XYZ file of C-alpha atoms in Angstrom:
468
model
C -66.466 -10.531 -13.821
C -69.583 -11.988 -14.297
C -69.191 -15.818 -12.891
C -65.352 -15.443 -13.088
C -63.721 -13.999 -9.625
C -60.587 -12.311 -9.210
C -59.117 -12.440 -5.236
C -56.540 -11.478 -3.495
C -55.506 -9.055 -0.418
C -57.691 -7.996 2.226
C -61.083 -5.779 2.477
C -60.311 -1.689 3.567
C -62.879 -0.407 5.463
C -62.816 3.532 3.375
C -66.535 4.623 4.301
C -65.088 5.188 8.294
C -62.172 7.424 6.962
C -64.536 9.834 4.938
C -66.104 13.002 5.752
C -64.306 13.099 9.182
C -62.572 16.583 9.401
C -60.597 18.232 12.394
C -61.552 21.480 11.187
C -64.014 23.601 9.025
C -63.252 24.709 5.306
C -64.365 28.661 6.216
C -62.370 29.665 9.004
C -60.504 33.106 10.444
C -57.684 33.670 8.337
C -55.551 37.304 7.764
C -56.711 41.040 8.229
C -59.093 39.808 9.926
C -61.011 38.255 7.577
C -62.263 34.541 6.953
C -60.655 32.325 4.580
C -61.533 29.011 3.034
C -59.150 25.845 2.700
C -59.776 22.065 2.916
C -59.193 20.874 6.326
C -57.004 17.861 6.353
C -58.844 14.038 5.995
C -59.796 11.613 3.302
C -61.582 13.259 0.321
C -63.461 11.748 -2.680
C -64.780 13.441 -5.493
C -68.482 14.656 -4.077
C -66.786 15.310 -0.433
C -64.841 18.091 -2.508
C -67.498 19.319 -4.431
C -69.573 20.015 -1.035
C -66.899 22.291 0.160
C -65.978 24.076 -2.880
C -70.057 24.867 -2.911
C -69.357 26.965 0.511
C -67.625 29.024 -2.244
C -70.365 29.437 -4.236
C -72.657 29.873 -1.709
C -70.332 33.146 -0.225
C -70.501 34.497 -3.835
C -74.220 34.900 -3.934
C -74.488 36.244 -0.879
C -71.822 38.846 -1.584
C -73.511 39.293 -5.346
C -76.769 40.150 -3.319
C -79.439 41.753 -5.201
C -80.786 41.472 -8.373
C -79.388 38.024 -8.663
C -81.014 36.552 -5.592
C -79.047 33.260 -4.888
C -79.196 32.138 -8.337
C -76.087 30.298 -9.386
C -77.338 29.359 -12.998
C -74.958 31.770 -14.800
C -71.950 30.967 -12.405
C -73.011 27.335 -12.758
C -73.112 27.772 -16.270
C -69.684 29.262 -16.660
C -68.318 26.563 -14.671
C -70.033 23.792 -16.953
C -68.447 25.606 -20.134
C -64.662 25.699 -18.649
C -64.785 22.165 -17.633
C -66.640 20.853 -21.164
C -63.675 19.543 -23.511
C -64.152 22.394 -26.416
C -65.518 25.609 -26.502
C -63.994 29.079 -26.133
C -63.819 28.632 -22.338
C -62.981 25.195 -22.186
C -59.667 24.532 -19.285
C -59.050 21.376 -21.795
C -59.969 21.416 -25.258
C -58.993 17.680 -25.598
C -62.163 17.606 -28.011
C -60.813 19.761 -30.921
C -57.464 18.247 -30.826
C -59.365 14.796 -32.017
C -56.612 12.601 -30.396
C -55.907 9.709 -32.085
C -53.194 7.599 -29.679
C -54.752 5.281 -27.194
C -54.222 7.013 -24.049
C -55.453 10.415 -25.719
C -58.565 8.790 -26.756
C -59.299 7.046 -23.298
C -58.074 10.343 -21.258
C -60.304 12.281 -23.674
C -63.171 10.426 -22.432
C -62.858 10.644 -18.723
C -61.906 14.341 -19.089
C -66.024 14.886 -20.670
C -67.496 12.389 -18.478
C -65.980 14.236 -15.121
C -66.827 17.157 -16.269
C -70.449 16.778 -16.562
C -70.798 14.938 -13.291
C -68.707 17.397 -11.228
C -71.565 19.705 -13.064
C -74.248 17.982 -12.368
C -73.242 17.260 -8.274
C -72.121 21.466 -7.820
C -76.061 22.336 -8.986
C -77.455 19.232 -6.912
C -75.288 20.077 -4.100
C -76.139 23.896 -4.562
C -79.546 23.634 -4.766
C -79.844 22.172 -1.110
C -78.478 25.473 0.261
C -76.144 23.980 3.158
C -73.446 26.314 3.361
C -76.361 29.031 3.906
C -78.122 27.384 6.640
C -74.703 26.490 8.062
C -73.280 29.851 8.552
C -76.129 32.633 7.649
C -75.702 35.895 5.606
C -73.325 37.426 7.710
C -70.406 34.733 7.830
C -70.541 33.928 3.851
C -70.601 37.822 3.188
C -66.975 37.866 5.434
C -65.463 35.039 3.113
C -62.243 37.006 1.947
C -59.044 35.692 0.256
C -56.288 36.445 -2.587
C -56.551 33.411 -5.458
C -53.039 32.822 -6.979
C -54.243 31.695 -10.463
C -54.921 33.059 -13.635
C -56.230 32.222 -17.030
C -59.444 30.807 -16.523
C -61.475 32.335 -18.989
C -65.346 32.989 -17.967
C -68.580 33.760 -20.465
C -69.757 36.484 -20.916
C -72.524 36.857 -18.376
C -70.338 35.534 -15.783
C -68.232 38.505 -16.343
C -71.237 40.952 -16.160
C -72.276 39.415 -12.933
C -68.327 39.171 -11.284
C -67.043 42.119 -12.502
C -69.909 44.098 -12.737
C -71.723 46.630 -10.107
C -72.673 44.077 -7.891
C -69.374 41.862 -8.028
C -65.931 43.135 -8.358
C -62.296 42.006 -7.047
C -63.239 40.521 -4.086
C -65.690 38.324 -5.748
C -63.734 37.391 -8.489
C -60.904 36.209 -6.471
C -63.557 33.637 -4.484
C -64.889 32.785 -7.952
C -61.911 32.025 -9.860
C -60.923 29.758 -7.016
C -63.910 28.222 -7.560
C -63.153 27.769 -10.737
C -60.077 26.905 -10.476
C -60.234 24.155 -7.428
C -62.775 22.236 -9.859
C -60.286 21.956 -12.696
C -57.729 20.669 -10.462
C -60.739 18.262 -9.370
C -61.207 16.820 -12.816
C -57.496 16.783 -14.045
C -56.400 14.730 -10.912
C -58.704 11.902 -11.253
C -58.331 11.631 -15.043
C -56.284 8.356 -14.720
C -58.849 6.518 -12.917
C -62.020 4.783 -14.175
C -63.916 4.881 -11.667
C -62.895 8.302 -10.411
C -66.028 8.516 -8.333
C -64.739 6.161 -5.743
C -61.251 7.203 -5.544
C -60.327 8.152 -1.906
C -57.614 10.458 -1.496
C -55.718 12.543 1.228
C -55.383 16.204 1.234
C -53.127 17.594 3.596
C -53.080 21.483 4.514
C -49.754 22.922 3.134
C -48.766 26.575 4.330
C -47.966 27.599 -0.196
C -51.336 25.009 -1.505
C -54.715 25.870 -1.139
C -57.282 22.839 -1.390
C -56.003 20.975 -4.350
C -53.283 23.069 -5.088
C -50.435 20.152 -4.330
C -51.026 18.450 -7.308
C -50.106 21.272 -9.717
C -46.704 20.804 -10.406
C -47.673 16.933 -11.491
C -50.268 17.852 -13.461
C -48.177 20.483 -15.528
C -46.117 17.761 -16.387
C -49.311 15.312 -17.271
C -50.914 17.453 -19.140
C -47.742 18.263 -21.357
C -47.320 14.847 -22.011
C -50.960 14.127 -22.962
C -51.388 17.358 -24.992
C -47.923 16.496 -26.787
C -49.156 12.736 -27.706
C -45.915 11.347 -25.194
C -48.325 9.874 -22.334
C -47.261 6.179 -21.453
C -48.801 4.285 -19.097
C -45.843 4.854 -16.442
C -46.567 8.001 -16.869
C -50.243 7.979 -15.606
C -48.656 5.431 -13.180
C -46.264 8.528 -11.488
C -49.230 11.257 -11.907
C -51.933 8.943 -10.257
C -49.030 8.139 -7.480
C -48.594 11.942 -7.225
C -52.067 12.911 -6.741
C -53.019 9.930 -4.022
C -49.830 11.084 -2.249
C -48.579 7.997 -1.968
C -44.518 9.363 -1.488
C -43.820 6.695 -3.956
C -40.472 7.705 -6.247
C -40.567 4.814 -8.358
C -43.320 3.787 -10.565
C -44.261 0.430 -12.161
C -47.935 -0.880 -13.604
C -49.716 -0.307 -10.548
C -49.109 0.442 -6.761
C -50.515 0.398 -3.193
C -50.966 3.065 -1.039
C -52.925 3.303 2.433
C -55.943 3.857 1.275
C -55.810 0.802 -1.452
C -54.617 -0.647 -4.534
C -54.942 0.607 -7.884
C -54.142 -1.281 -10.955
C -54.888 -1.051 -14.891
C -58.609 -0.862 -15.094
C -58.971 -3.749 -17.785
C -58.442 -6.608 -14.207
C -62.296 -7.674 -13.663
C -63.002 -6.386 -17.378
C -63.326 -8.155 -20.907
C -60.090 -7.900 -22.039
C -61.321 -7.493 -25.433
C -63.298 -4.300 -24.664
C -61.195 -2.942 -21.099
C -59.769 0.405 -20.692
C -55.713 -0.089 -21.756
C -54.640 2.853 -20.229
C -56.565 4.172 -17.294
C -56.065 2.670 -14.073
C -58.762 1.462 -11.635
C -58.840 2.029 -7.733
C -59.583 -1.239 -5.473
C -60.511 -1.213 -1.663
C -57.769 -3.750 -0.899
C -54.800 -3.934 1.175
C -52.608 -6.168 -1.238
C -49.285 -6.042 1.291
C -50.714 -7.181 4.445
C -49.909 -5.419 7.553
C -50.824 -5.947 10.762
C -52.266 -3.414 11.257
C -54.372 -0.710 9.011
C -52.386 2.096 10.627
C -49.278 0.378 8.961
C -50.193 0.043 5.289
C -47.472 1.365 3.538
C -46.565 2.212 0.184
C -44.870 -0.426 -2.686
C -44.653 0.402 -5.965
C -45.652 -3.421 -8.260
C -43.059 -4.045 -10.498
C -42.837 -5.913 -13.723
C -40.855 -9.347 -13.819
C -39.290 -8.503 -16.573
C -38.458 -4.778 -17.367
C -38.382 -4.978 -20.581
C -40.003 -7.543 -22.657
C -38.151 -7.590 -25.787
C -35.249 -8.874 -23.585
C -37.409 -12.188 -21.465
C -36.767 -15.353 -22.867
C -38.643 -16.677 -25.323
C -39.937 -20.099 -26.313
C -41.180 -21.908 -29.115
C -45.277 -22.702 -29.136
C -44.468 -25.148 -31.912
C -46.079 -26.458 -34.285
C -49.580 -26.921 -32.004
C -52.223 -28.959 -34.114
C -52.600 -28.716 -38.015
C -55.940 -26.936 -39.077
C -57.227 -24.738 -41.184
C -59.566 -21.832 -40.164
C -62.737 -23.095 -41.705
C -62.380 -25.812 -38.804
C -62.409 -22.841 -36.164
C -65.432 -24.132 -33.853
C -65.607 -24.169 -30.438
C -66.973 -27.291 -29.335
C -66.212 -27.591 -25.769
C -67.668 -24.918 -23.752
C -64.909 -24.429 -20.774
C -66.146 -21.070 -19.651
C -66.737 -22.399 -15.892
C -63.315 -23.559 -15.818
C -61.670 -21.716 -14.450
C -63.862 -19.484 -12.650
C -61.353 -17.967 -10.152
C -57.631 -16.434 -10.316
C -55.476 -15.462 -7.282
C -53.046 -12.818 -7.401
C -50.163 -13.408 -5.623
C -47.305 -11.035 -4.103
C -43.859 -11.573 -4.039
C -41.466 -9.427 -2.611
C -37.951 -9.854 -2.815
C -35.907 -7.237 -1.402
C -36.776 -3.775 -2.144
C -38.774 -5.117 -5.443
C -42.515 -6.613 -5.449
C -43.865 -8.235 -8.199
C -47.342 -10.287 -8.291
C -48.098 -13.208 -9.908
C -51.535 -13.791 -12.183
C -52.454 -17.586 -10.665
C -55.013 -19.747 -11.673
C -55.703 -23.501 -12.404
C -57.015 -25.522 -15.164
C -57.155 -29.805 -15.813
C -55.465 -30.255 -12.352
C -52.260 -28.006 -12.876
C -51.626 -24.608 -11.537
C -50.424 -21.598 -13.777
C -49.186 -18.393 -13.073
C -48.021 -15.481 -14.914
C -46.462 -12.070 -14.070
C -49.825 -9.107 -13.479
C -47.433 -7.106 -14.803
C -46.765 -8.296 -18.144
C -50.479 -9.602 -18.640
C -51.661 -5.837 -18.604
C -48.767 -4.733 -20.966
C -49.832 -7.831 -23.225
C -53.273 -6.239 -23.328
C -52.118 -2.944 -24.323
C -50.104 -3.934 -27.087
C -52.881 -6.691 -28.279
C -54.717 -6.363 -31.166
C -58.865 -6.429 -32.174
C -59.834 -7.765 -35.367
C -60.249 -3.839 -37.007
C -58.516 -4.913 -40.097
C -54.845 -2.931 -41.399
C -54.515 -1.644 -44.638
C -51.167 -1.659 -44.079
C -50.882 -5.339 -43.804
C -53.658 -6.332 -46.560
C -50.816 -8.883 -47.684
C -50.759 -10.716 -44.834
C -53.114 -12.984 -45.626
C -50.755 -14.196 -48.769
C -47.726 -14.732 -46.407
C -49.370 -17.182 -44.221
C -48.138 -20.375 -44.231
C -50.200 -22.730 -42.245
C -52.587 -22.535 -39.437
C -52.643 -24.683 -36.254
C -54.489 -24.678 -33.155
C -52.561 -25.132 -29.551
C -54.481 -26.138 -26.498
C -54.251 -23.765 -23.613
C -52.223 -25.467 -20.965
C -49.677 -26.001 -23.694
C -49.371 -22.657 -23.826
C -48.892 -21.609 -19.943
C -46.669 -24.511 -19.119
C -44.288 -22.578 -21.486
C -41.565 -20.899 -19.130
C -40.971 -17.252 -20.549
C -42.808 -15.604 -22.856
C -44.136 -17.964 -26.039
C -43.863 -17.022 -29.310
C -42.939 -19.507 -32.929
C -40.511 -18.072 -35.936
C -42.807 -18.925 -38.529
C -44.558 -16.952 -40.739
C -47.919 -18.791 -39.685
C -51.364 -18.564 -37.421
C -51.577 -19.946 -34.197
C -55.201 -20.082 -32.758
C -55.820 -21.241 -29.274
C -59.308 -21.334 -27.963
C -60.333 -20.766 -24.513
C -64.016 -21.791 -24.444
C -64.486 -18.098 -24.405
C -62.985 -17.650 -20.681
C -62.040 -14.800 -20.125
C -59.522 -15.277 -16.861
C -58.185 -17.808 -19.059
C -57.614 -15.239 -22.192
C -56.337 -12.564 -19.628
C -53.289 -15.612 -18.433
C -52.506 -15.625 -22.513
C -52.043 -11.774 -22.794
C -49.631 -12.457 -19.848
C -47.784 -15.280 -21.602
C -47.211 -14.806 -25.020
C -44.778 -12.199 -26.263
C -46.764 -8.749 -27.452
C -46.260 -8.554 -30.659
C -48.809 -9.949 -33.220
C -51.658 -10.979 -30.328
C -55.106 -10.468 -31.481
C -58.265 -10.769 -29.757
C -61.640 -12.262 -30.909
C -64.788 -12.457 -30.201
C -67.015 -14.923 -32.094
C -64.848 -16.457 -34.459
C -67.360 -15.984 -37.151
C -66.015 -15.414 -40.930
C -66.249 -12.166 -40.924
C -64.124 -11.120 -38.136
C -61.603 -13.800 -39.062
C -61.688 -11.468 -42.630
C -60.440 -8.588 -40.693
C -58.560 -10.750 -37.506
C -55.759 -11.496 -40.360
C -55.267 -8.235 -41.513
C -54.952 -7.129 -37.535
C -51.793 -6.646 -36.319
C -47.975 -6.255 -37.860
C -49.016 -7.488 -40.965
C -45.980 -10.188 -40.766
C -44.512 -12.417 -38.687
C -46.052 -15.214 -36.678
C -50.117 -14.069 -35.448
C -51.460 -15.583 -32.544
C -55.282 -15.408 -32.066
C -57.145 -15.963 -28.564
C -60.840 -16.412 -28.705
């Protein structure tokens, strides 16, 4: 995070798990025939799109004559059912314009994975490796019955599958195809940086490829397309789709091949992601041994906010907003935070740790990512244009009057509370973890025109903290 570090856990060495397979995707399956599934072994996103192009590959060959090996129409088709709108689209988040946070952010990911799975199936195409792997023969033998329907193709996909020179057999490897890159992009929809994500696919006798995350994303998908996604729920679908065997789901959660968390740690919390959830190369539970990294679900400290204690943040320093400068720059202090596991019982929680004019403060991860999803930017409400009328004073509170605080802090009054962090941003991140989420806004400069719209942010009563 620029000069600011974040550290905990130990490094995972991923690169040596990848790409290592005990057996080949095209192999002899029934009647006779040859088959195609993904051999068991760590996957990312490109390592599937490489196999899935043998596919591909075994349609042209079978097409034959007059297309010649080119994939542009097939390509093409695939582009359109993976684009967000359109009359092919598997998603058509775009049309549905959703307007609730993790609809907007899941929107997002669904157009920008769709264009790079695009983009990497005509790269990876072009290069012809499945052809010079097996030759003519093999390809034209590729055989097998695709349980799926409904993906809709264009039109000149259609003349090309179903048409003299395709037919059943061809549409059943296309419409795999098809269909193993849709379960491609829906599964890493929670994560930010999806390209990274490792992931283990294990070869199940009723799931071809990809197929074992269907019956999780059924559920996803109904809850993002009927505006009821919470973040536990992309918690439990990103658990489902790492196979992690985890039952119960919290903010974030460690499996063998890493930690993932809410994507805003190592971001700005004024601009992070509050919903998606970012994948980290780090064994956070140490084990011995790599072999032994198991699964824990990270818990919040307090399960639900509303019922944490509370304590008064007082009266702080009496100011007025004009007086709003920041005249100590403490941006290198602190530069570092340590997160901190603690595991009690069956439950494992992780303290937020960092220090600041000699003491040491800590906060629950947990509750500093729900603090940031429930903060506020300085957008302005038209709902709460009267807020500015209710005030009734404004004071200023230093930071390590606000962390020493046990609980959560939060004041009665109907007034403004501004505490200024010399614009450091581990620092801010601690304050979305300690004061209660209710009326929290974010700024950014401090300048008179967000302050305009930074006191119209937010409930539109009740006390407003603001972190800058």
């Amino acid at each position: 995070m620029k000069e600011k570090r974040i550290a905990w856990g130990n490094t995972i060495d991923i690169e040596s798990l990848i790409g290592t397979y005990p057996q080949d995707s095209i192999r002899p399956g029934g009647n006779s025939a040859l088959d195609w599934k993904l051999p068991e072994g760590i996957y990312r996103a490109k390592e599937v799109v490489i196999e899935l192009d043998k596919l591909l590959e075994a349609i042209l060959v079978q097409l034959g004559e007059p297309i010649n090996g080119d994939p542009s129409v097939l390509l093409d088709s695939l582009e359109a059912n993976l684009a967000i709108s359109g009359d092919v689209s598997s998603l058509p988040l775009g049309p549905l314009a959703l307007k609730d946070k993790p609809g907007v952010e899941i929107t997002a990911q669904a157009a920008r994975i769709g264009e790079q799975l695009v983009l990497w199936a005509r790269e990876i195409n072009s290069e012809k490796r499945a052809l010079a792997q097996y030759g003519r023969k093999v390809l034209g033998e590729l055989e097998f019955r695709s349980h799926c329907y409904g993906h809709t193709l264009i039109p000149e996909a259609i003349a090309q599958v179903w048409g003299p020179i395709g037919g059943p057999r061809v549409m059943q490897l296309y419409n795999e195809y098809l269909h193993q890159f849709v379960l491609l992009r829906d599964a890493l929809l929670p994560f930010a940086n999806w390209e990274q994500v490792p992931f283990e696919v294990k070869e199940h006798t009723q799931f071809k490829g990809l197929r074992f995350v269907e019956p999780a994303r059924k559920v996803f998908l109904t809850q993002l397309l009927g505006k009821e996604l919470t973040h536990k729920a992309i918690i439990q679908y990103a658990q489902s789709v790492l196979s992690s065997g985890l039952t119960s789901a919290g903010y974030g959660f460690q499996y063998p091949l890493g930690t993932v968390l809410p994507a805003g740690l190592g971001e700005s919390a004024g601009t992070a992601a509050r919903y998606l959830l970012k994948w980290h190369p780090v064994q956070t539970i140490q084990a011995e041994d790599a072999q032994d990294i198991v699964s824990i679900s990270f818990e919040y400290e307090y399960d639900d906010y509303y019922a944490a204690p509370r304590n008064e943040a007082g009266t702080g320093i009496p100011g007025s907003e004009d007086l709003l400068h920041i005249s100590e720059d403490h941006s290198d202090l602190p530069s570092i935070a340590r997160l901190l596991p603690e595991t009690d019982s069956d439950r494992t929680t992780i303290r937020f740790s960092l220090e600041r004019g000699g003491c040491l403060f800590t906060v629950d991860l947990g509750q500093l990512f729900r603090g940031h999803r429930f903060s506020y930017r300085p957008e302005g409400n038209i709902n709460s244009m009267s807020a500015i009328m209710k005030r009734t004073s404004t004071s200023f509170h230093r930071v390590e009057d606000i962390l020493s605080h046990s609980g959560l802090v939060t004041n009665t009054d109907e007034g403004i509370h501004f505490i200024p962090t010399g614009r450091n941003e581990l620092v801010q991140w601690a304050l979305l973890g300690k004061l209660y989420p209710e009326n929290v806004v974010l700024l950014d400069k401090g300048d008179e025109e967000e302050l305009e719209a930074a006191f119209v942010s937010g409930k539109g009563y009740g006390t407003q903290f603001m972190v800058l």
